[in-house]
Coordinates of C-alpha atoms in Angstrom, one line a residue:
Chain A
M1 CA 136.3 116.3 144.0
R2 CA 133.3 118.2 145.5
M3 CA 130.1 118.7 143.7
R4 CA 129.7 122.1 142.1
E5 CA 126.8 123.9 140.5
V6 CA 127.7 125.9 137.4
K7 CA 125.3 128.6 136.1
V8 CA 125.4 128.6 132.3
M9 CA 122.4 130.6 131.3
Q10 CA 123.3 130.4 127.6
S11 CA 120.9 130.1 124.7
V12 CA 121.6 127.0 122.6
M13 CA 120.9 129.2 119.6
R14 CA 123.6 131.7 120.4
A15 CA 126.2 130.4 118.0
N16 CA 123.6 130.5 115.1
D17 CA 122.3 133.9 116.1
T18 CA 125.8 135.4 116.1
L19 CA 126.4 134.1 112.6
A20 CA 123.0 135.3 111.5
S21 CA 123.8 138.8 112.7
A22 CA 127.1 138.7 110.8
N23 CA 125.2 137.6 107.6
A24 CA 122.6 140.4 108.2
D25 CA 125.3 143.0 108.5
R26 CA 127.0 141.8 105.4
L27 CA 123.8 141.9 103.4
R28 CA 122.8 145.3 104.7
Q29 CA 126.1 146.8 103.9
A30 CA 126.0 145.4 100.4
G31 CA 122.5 146.9 99.9
V32 CA 120.9 143.5 99.4
F33 CA 117.3 142.9 100.6
A34 CA 117.2 139.3 101.9
V35 CA 113.9 137.4 102.4
D36 CA 113.6 134.0 104.1
M37 CA 110.8 132.1 102.4
M38 CA 109.3 129.4 104.5
S39 CA 106.3 127.0 104.1
S40 CA 105.2 123.4 103.9
P41 CA 106.4 121.3 101.0
G42 CA 104.3 122.0 97.9
S43 CA 102.9 125.3 98.9
G44 CA 104.1 127.0 95.8
K45 CA 107.2 128.8 97.0
T46 CA 109.2 128.1 93.8
T47 CA 106.3 129.0 91.5
I48 CA 106.0 132.3 93.4
L49 CA 109.7 132.9 92.8
E50 CA 109.3 132.0 89.1
R51 CA 106.5 134.6 88.8
T52 CA 108.5 137.2 90.7
L53 CA 111.5 136.7 88.4
E54 CA 109.3 137.2 85.4
A55 CA 107.8 140.4 86.9
L56 CA 110.8 142.0 88.5
G57 CA 113.8 140.3 86.9
G58 CA 114.2 142.9 84.2
R59 CA 114.5 145.7 86.7
V60 CA 116.3 144.3 89.8
G61 CA 119.0 141.6 90.3
I62 CA 117.5 138.6 91.9
S63 CA 119.5 135.9 93.6
V64 CA 118.2 132.7 95.2
I65 CA 119.6 130.3 97.8
E66 CA 117.7 127.1 97.4
G67 CA 117.4 124.8 100.4
D68 CA 116.2 121.3 99.7
V69 CA 116.8 117.9 101.3
A70 CA 117.7 116.5 97.8
T71 CA 117.8 117.4 94.1
T72 CA 118.5 120.6 92.2
R73 CA 115.0 120.8 90.7
D74 CA 114.0 124.1 92.3
A75 CA 117.4 125.6 91.5
E76 CA 117.0 124.7 87.8
R77 CA 113.6 126.2 87.7
V78 CA 114.6 129.6 89.0
R79 CA 117.9 129.6 87.1
A80 CA 115.9 129.1 83.9
R81 CA 114.2 132.4 84.6
G82 CA 117.4 134.3 85.0
A83 CA 118.2 134.1 88.7
Q84 CA 121.7 133.6 90.1
V85 CA 121.3 130.4 92.3
V86 CA 123.2 128.5 94.9
Q87 CA 121.7 125.2 95.9
I88 CA 122.1 123.8 99.4
N89 CA 121.2 120.1 99.7
T90 CA 120.8 119.5 103.4
G91 CA 120.8 115.7 103.0
G92 CA 118.1 115.2 105.6
A93 CA 118.5 118.2 107.7
C94 CA 115.1 119.9 108.1
H95 CA 116.1 123.5 108.0
L96 CA 118.7 126.0 106.8
D97 CA 121.0 127.6 109.4
A98 CA 123.1 130.7 109.4
N99 CA 126.4 128.8 108.8
M100 CA 125.0 127.3 105.6
I101 CA 123.9 130.8 104.4
S102 CA 127.3 132.3 105.3
H103 CA 129.0 129.7 102.9
A104 CA 126.3 130.2 100.2
L105 CA 126.9 134.0 100.3
D106 CA 130.6 133.4 99.5
D107 CA 129.4 131.7 96.3
L108 CA 127.1 134.5 95.2
D109 CA 128.0 137.7 93.4
L110 CA 125.7 140.2 95.1
D111 CA 125.3 143.8 93.9
G112 CA 123.7 146.6 95.8
G113 CA 120.0 146.8 95.0
D114 CA 119.6 143.1 94.6
I115 CA 116.9 140.9 96.2
L116 CA 118.1 137.7 97.8
F117 CA 115.5 135.0 98.3
I118 CA 116.4 132.2 100.7
E119 CA 114.0 129.4 99.9
N120 CA 114.0 127.3 103.1
V121 CA 113.4 123.6 103.3
G122 CA 109.7 122.9 103.1
N123 CA 108.8 122.5 106.8
L124 CA 106.5 124.5 109.2
I125 CA 108.5 123.6 112.3
C126 CA 112.3 123.9 112.6
P127 CA 113.0 126.7 110.1
A128 CA 111.2 129.1 112.5
G129 CA 113.9 128.5 115.1
Y130 CA 116.9 129.5 112.9
R131 CA 117.7 133.1 112.1
L132 CA 119.7 133.3 108.9
G133 CA 120.5 137.0 108.5
E134 CA 117.3 137.8 106.6
A135 CA 115.7 141.3 106.6
E136 CA 112.2 139.8 106.5
R137 CA 110.6 136.5 107.0
V138 CA 107.8 135.5 104.7
M139 CA 105.7 132.4 104.7
V140 CA 103.5 130.8 102.1
L141 CA 100.3 129.0 103.2
S142 CA 98.5 127.3 100.3
V143 CA 94.7 127.0 100.7
T144 CA 94.9 123.2 100.0
E145 CA 96.8 122.8 103.3
G146 CA 93.6 123.6 105.2
V147 CA 92.6 126.3 107.7
D148 CA 94.0 124.6 110.8
K149 CA 97.7 125.3 110.1
P150 CA 98.2 128.6 112.0
E151 CA 96.9 127.1 115.2
K152 CA 99.0 124.0 114.7
Y153 CA 102.2 125.7 113.9
P154 CA 102.1 129.0 115.9
A155 CA 105.9 129.5 116.0
M156 CA 106.1 129.8 112.3
F157 CA 103.1 132.1 111.9
R158 CA 104.4 134.3 114.9
S159 CA 107.9 134.6 113.4
C160 CA 106.9 136.0 109.9
S161 CA 105.9 139.5 108.9
V162 CA 104.1 138.5 105.8
V163 CA 102.0 135.4 104.8
L164 CA 101.2 134.8 101.2
V165 CA 98.0 132.8 101.1
N166 CA 98.6 131.0 97.8
K167 CA 96.4 129.0 95.4
I168 CA 93.3 131.1 96.0
D169 CA 92.1 130.0 92.5
L170 CA 91.3 126.7 94.2
L171 CA 89.1 128.1 97.0
E172 CA 85.9 127.5 95.1
V173 CA 86.8 123.8 94.4
L174 CA 87.7 123.3 98.1
G175 CA 84.5 125.0 99.3
L176 CA 86.4 127.4 101.5
G177 CA 86.3 131.1 101.9
L178 CA 89.4 133.4 102.1
E179 CA 88.0 134.9 105.3
E180 CA 88.3 131.5 107.0
F181 CA 92.1 131.7 106.4
T182 CA 92.5 135.3 107.5
A183 CA 90.5 134.7 110.7
E184 CA 92.6 131.6 111.6
I185 CA 95.9 133.5 110.8
A186 CA 94.8 136.5 112.9
K187 CA 94.2 134.2 115.9
V188 CA 97.9 133.5 116.2
N189 CA 99.3 136.6 114.7
A190 CA 97.0 139.6 114.2
G191 CA 100.0 141.8 113.1
I192 CA 101.1 139.6 110.1
Q193 CA 100.4 141.1 106.7
I194 CA 98.2 138.7 104.7
M195 CA 98.5 138.7 100.9
P196 CA 96.0 136.4 99.1
V197 CA 97.6 135.3 95.8
S198 CA 97.5 132.8 93.0
A199 CA 100.9 132.2 91.6
L200 CA 99.2 130.3 88.8
T201 CA 96.8 133.0 87.6
G202 CA 98.8 136.0 88.9
E203 CA 95.9 137.3 91.0
G204 CA 97.1 139.4 94.0
M205 CA 100.7 139.2 93.0
D206 CA 101.1 142.9 92.4
E207 CA 100.8 143.6 96.1
W208 CA 103.7 141.1 96.7
Y209 CA 105.9 142.8 94.1
A210 CA 105.1 146.2 95.6
W211 CA 106.1 145.0 99.0
L212 CA 109.4 143.6 97.7
E213 CA 110.2 146.9 96.0
D214 CA 109.4 148.8 99.2
G215 CA 111.8 146.5 101.1
L216 CA 114.4 147.0 98.5
R217 CA 114.1 150.8 98.7
R218 CA 114.5 150.7 102.4
I219 CA 117.8 148.7 102.2
G220 CA 119.2 149.2 98.8
A221 CA 118.1 152.8 98.1
A222 CA 121.6 154.1 97.6
Y223 CA 122.2 151.6 94.8
I224 CA 119.0 152.0 92.8
Q225 CA 119.3 154.2 89.8
Chain B
M1 CA 115.0 115.5 113.7
H2 CA 116.8 118.8 114.5
E3 CA 116.8 117.9 118.2
F4 CA 119.9 115.8 117.6
S5 CA 121.8 118.8 116.2
L6 CA 120.6 121.0 119.0
M7 CA 121.7 118.5 121.5
R8 CA 125.1 118.3 119.9
D9 CA 125.4 122.1 120.5
V10 CA 124.2 121.7 124.1
I11 CA 126.9 119.1 124.7
G12 CA 129.5 121.3 123.1
I13 CA 128.6 124.2 125.4
L14 CA 128.7 121.9 128.4
R15 CA 132.0 120.3 127.5
S16 CA 133.8 123.6 127.1
S17 CA 132.4 124.9 130.3
A18 CA 133.4 121.7 132.2
V19 CA 136.9 121.7 130.7
E20 CA 137.3 125.3 131.7
R21 CA 136.4 124.5 135.3
G22 CA 138.1 121.1 135.7
I23 CA 134.8 119.2 136.0
E24 CA 135.2 115.6 134.9
R25 CA 131.7 114.2 135.5
I26 CA 128.4 116.0 135.1
E27 CA 125.6 114.6 137.3
S28 CA 122.7 116.8 136.3
I29 CA 121.8 119.4 133.7
R30 CA 118.9 121.8 133.8
M31 CA 117.5 123.3 130.6
T32 CA 114.5 125.6 129.9
V33 CA 112.6 124.8 126.7
G34 CA 109.8 127.1 125.6
S35 CA 106.8 125.7 123.8
L36 CA 107.5 128.1 120.9
S37 CA 111.1 127.1 120.6
C38 CA 110.6 124.4 117.9
A39 CA 112.3 121.8 120.1
F40 CA 110.4 118.9 121.6
P41 CA 111.6 117.9 125.1
P42 CA 111.1 114.1 124.7
A43 CA 113.1 114.3 121.4
L44 CA 115.8 116.3 123.2
E45 CA 115.9 113.6 125.9
T46 CA 116.2 110.8 123.3
A47 CA 119.1 112.7 121.6
F48 CA 120.8 113.3 124.9
N49 CA 120.6 109.6 125.8
A50 CA 122.0 108.6 122.5
L51 CA 124.8 111.2 122.4
S52 CA 125.9 110.8 126.0
Q53 CA 126.5 107.0 125.8
G54 CA 130.1 106.1 126.4
D55 CA 131.0 109.7 127.1
P56 CA 132.7 109.8 130.6
L57 CA 131.7 113.4 131.1
L58 CA 128.0 112.8 130.5
E59 CA 127.0 109.1 130.7
K60 CA 125.8 109.4 134.3
A61 CA 124.1 112.7 133.9
R62 CA 120.4 113.3 134.3
L63 CA 118.8 115.9 132.0
D64 CA 116.0 117.9 133.6
I65 CA 114.0 120.0 131.2
F66 CA 111.7 122.7 132.5
E67 CA 109.0 123.3 129.9
Q68 CA 108.2 127.0 129.7
D69 CA 104.7 127.9 128.7
I70 CA 104.0 130.9 126.4
V71 CA 103.6 134.2 128.3
I72 CA 102.4 137.2 126.4
R73 CA 102.3 140.9 127.2
C74 CA 99.6 143.2 125.8
E75 CA 100.9 146.2 124.0
S76 CA 97.7 148.2 124.9
C77 CA 97.0 147.5 128.6
G78 CA 100.3 145.8 129.7
T79 CA 98.7 142.7 131.0
E80 CA 101.1 139.8 131.2
A81 CA 99.6 136.3 131.2
E82 CA 100.1 132.8 130.1
L83 CA 98.5 132.0 126.8
G84 CA 95.0 130.7 127.4
G85 CA 94.4 128.2 124.6
N86 CA 95.9 128.7 121.2
E87 CA 94.9 132.3 120.5
F88 CA 97.4 135.1 120.9
V89 CA 95.0 137.6 122.5
C90 CA 95.2 139.6 125.7
R91 CA 93.2 138.1 128.6
G92 CA 92.7 141.5 130.1
C93 CA 91.4 143.7 127.2
C94 CA 91.1 141.2 124.3
D95 CA 93.6 143.2 122.2
T96 CA 95.5 141.2 119.6
A97 CA 98.6 143.3 119.6
V98 CA 100.6 141.2 122.0
S99 CA 104.3 140.2 122.2
V100 CA 105.7 136.9 123.4
I101 CA 107.9 137.5 126.5
R102 CA 108.5 133.9 127.5
G103 CA 108.1 130.6 125.7
D104 CA 110.5 130.9 122.8
E105 CA 113.7 130.1 124.8
L106 CA 116.0 127.2 124.5
V107 CA 118.5 127.7 127.3
I108 CA 121.0 125.7 129.3
D109 CA 120.4 127.1 132.8
S110 CA 123.0 125.2 134.8
Y111 CA 124.6 121.9 135.6
R112 CA 126.0 120.1 138.6
G113 CA 129.2 118.1 138.4
R114 CA 132.5 117.3 140.1

């Protein structure tokens, strides 16, 4: 048989992107504001969610999809504060994908006006490549990780609309200034909204809660009494 | 390690295309991998070598990866240029409102087979 050249021109991510769009439609139609939370391991994502549940849990429904390689430790922490939780254990996979989220959505009872947090696997690389159906992508950068992370992981910092710079209560101990972080972040993404916070002391968290409520109003307005 | 799962998807796409066209042996594959795509070309090659072993469609195939650098477009002055260094800033007017127009792709361009 003769040699043939076949043009494919297909993105490898197409199957995931198609499922992610379906998830996004489903969430939007349900009036649910979905936020993909990404960061390194240990940046404080779960603590931020715990604080958020304490602050907003009485007023809005909050659901969480927890992605971890192993254990249900994070799921137990947020469930204890009143969230409806689905745990995904990836068993080694380094990210969540749209198919996993599609199945997790089947197991959640979502009402209009709810916020859905998708806590991604702690990793600054692969999660940036997978759309899940989220309305917004948020990352957490804790100051103990150092100021070099934006330049080292540009895909992640480029793909998010908000970065929570967490553990600012430790800046003094580390001998670092907040402006060093904001300057480094701006180098790779000048348009990202930077929110300096301490999930431990609560400093700066009001801005985060207000941002969440704004997002919810945009998507779930029809459902909020 | 997600290059293995990406490569499984690549092979799935190639296999259905080859079956559709009656192609039994692929000799070369061309992909474009952007440096913002979160996939590392050497790891994709490793995954391809492992996954194509013993597969009559692919075991003789060569994988050619074109590594696409990041290209940004300035939203103020319209300059398009490769990223110089690590900073996402316009080379023309130094504005930081720029969008990535190339460099985040992960695409199977074409393959040759018989």
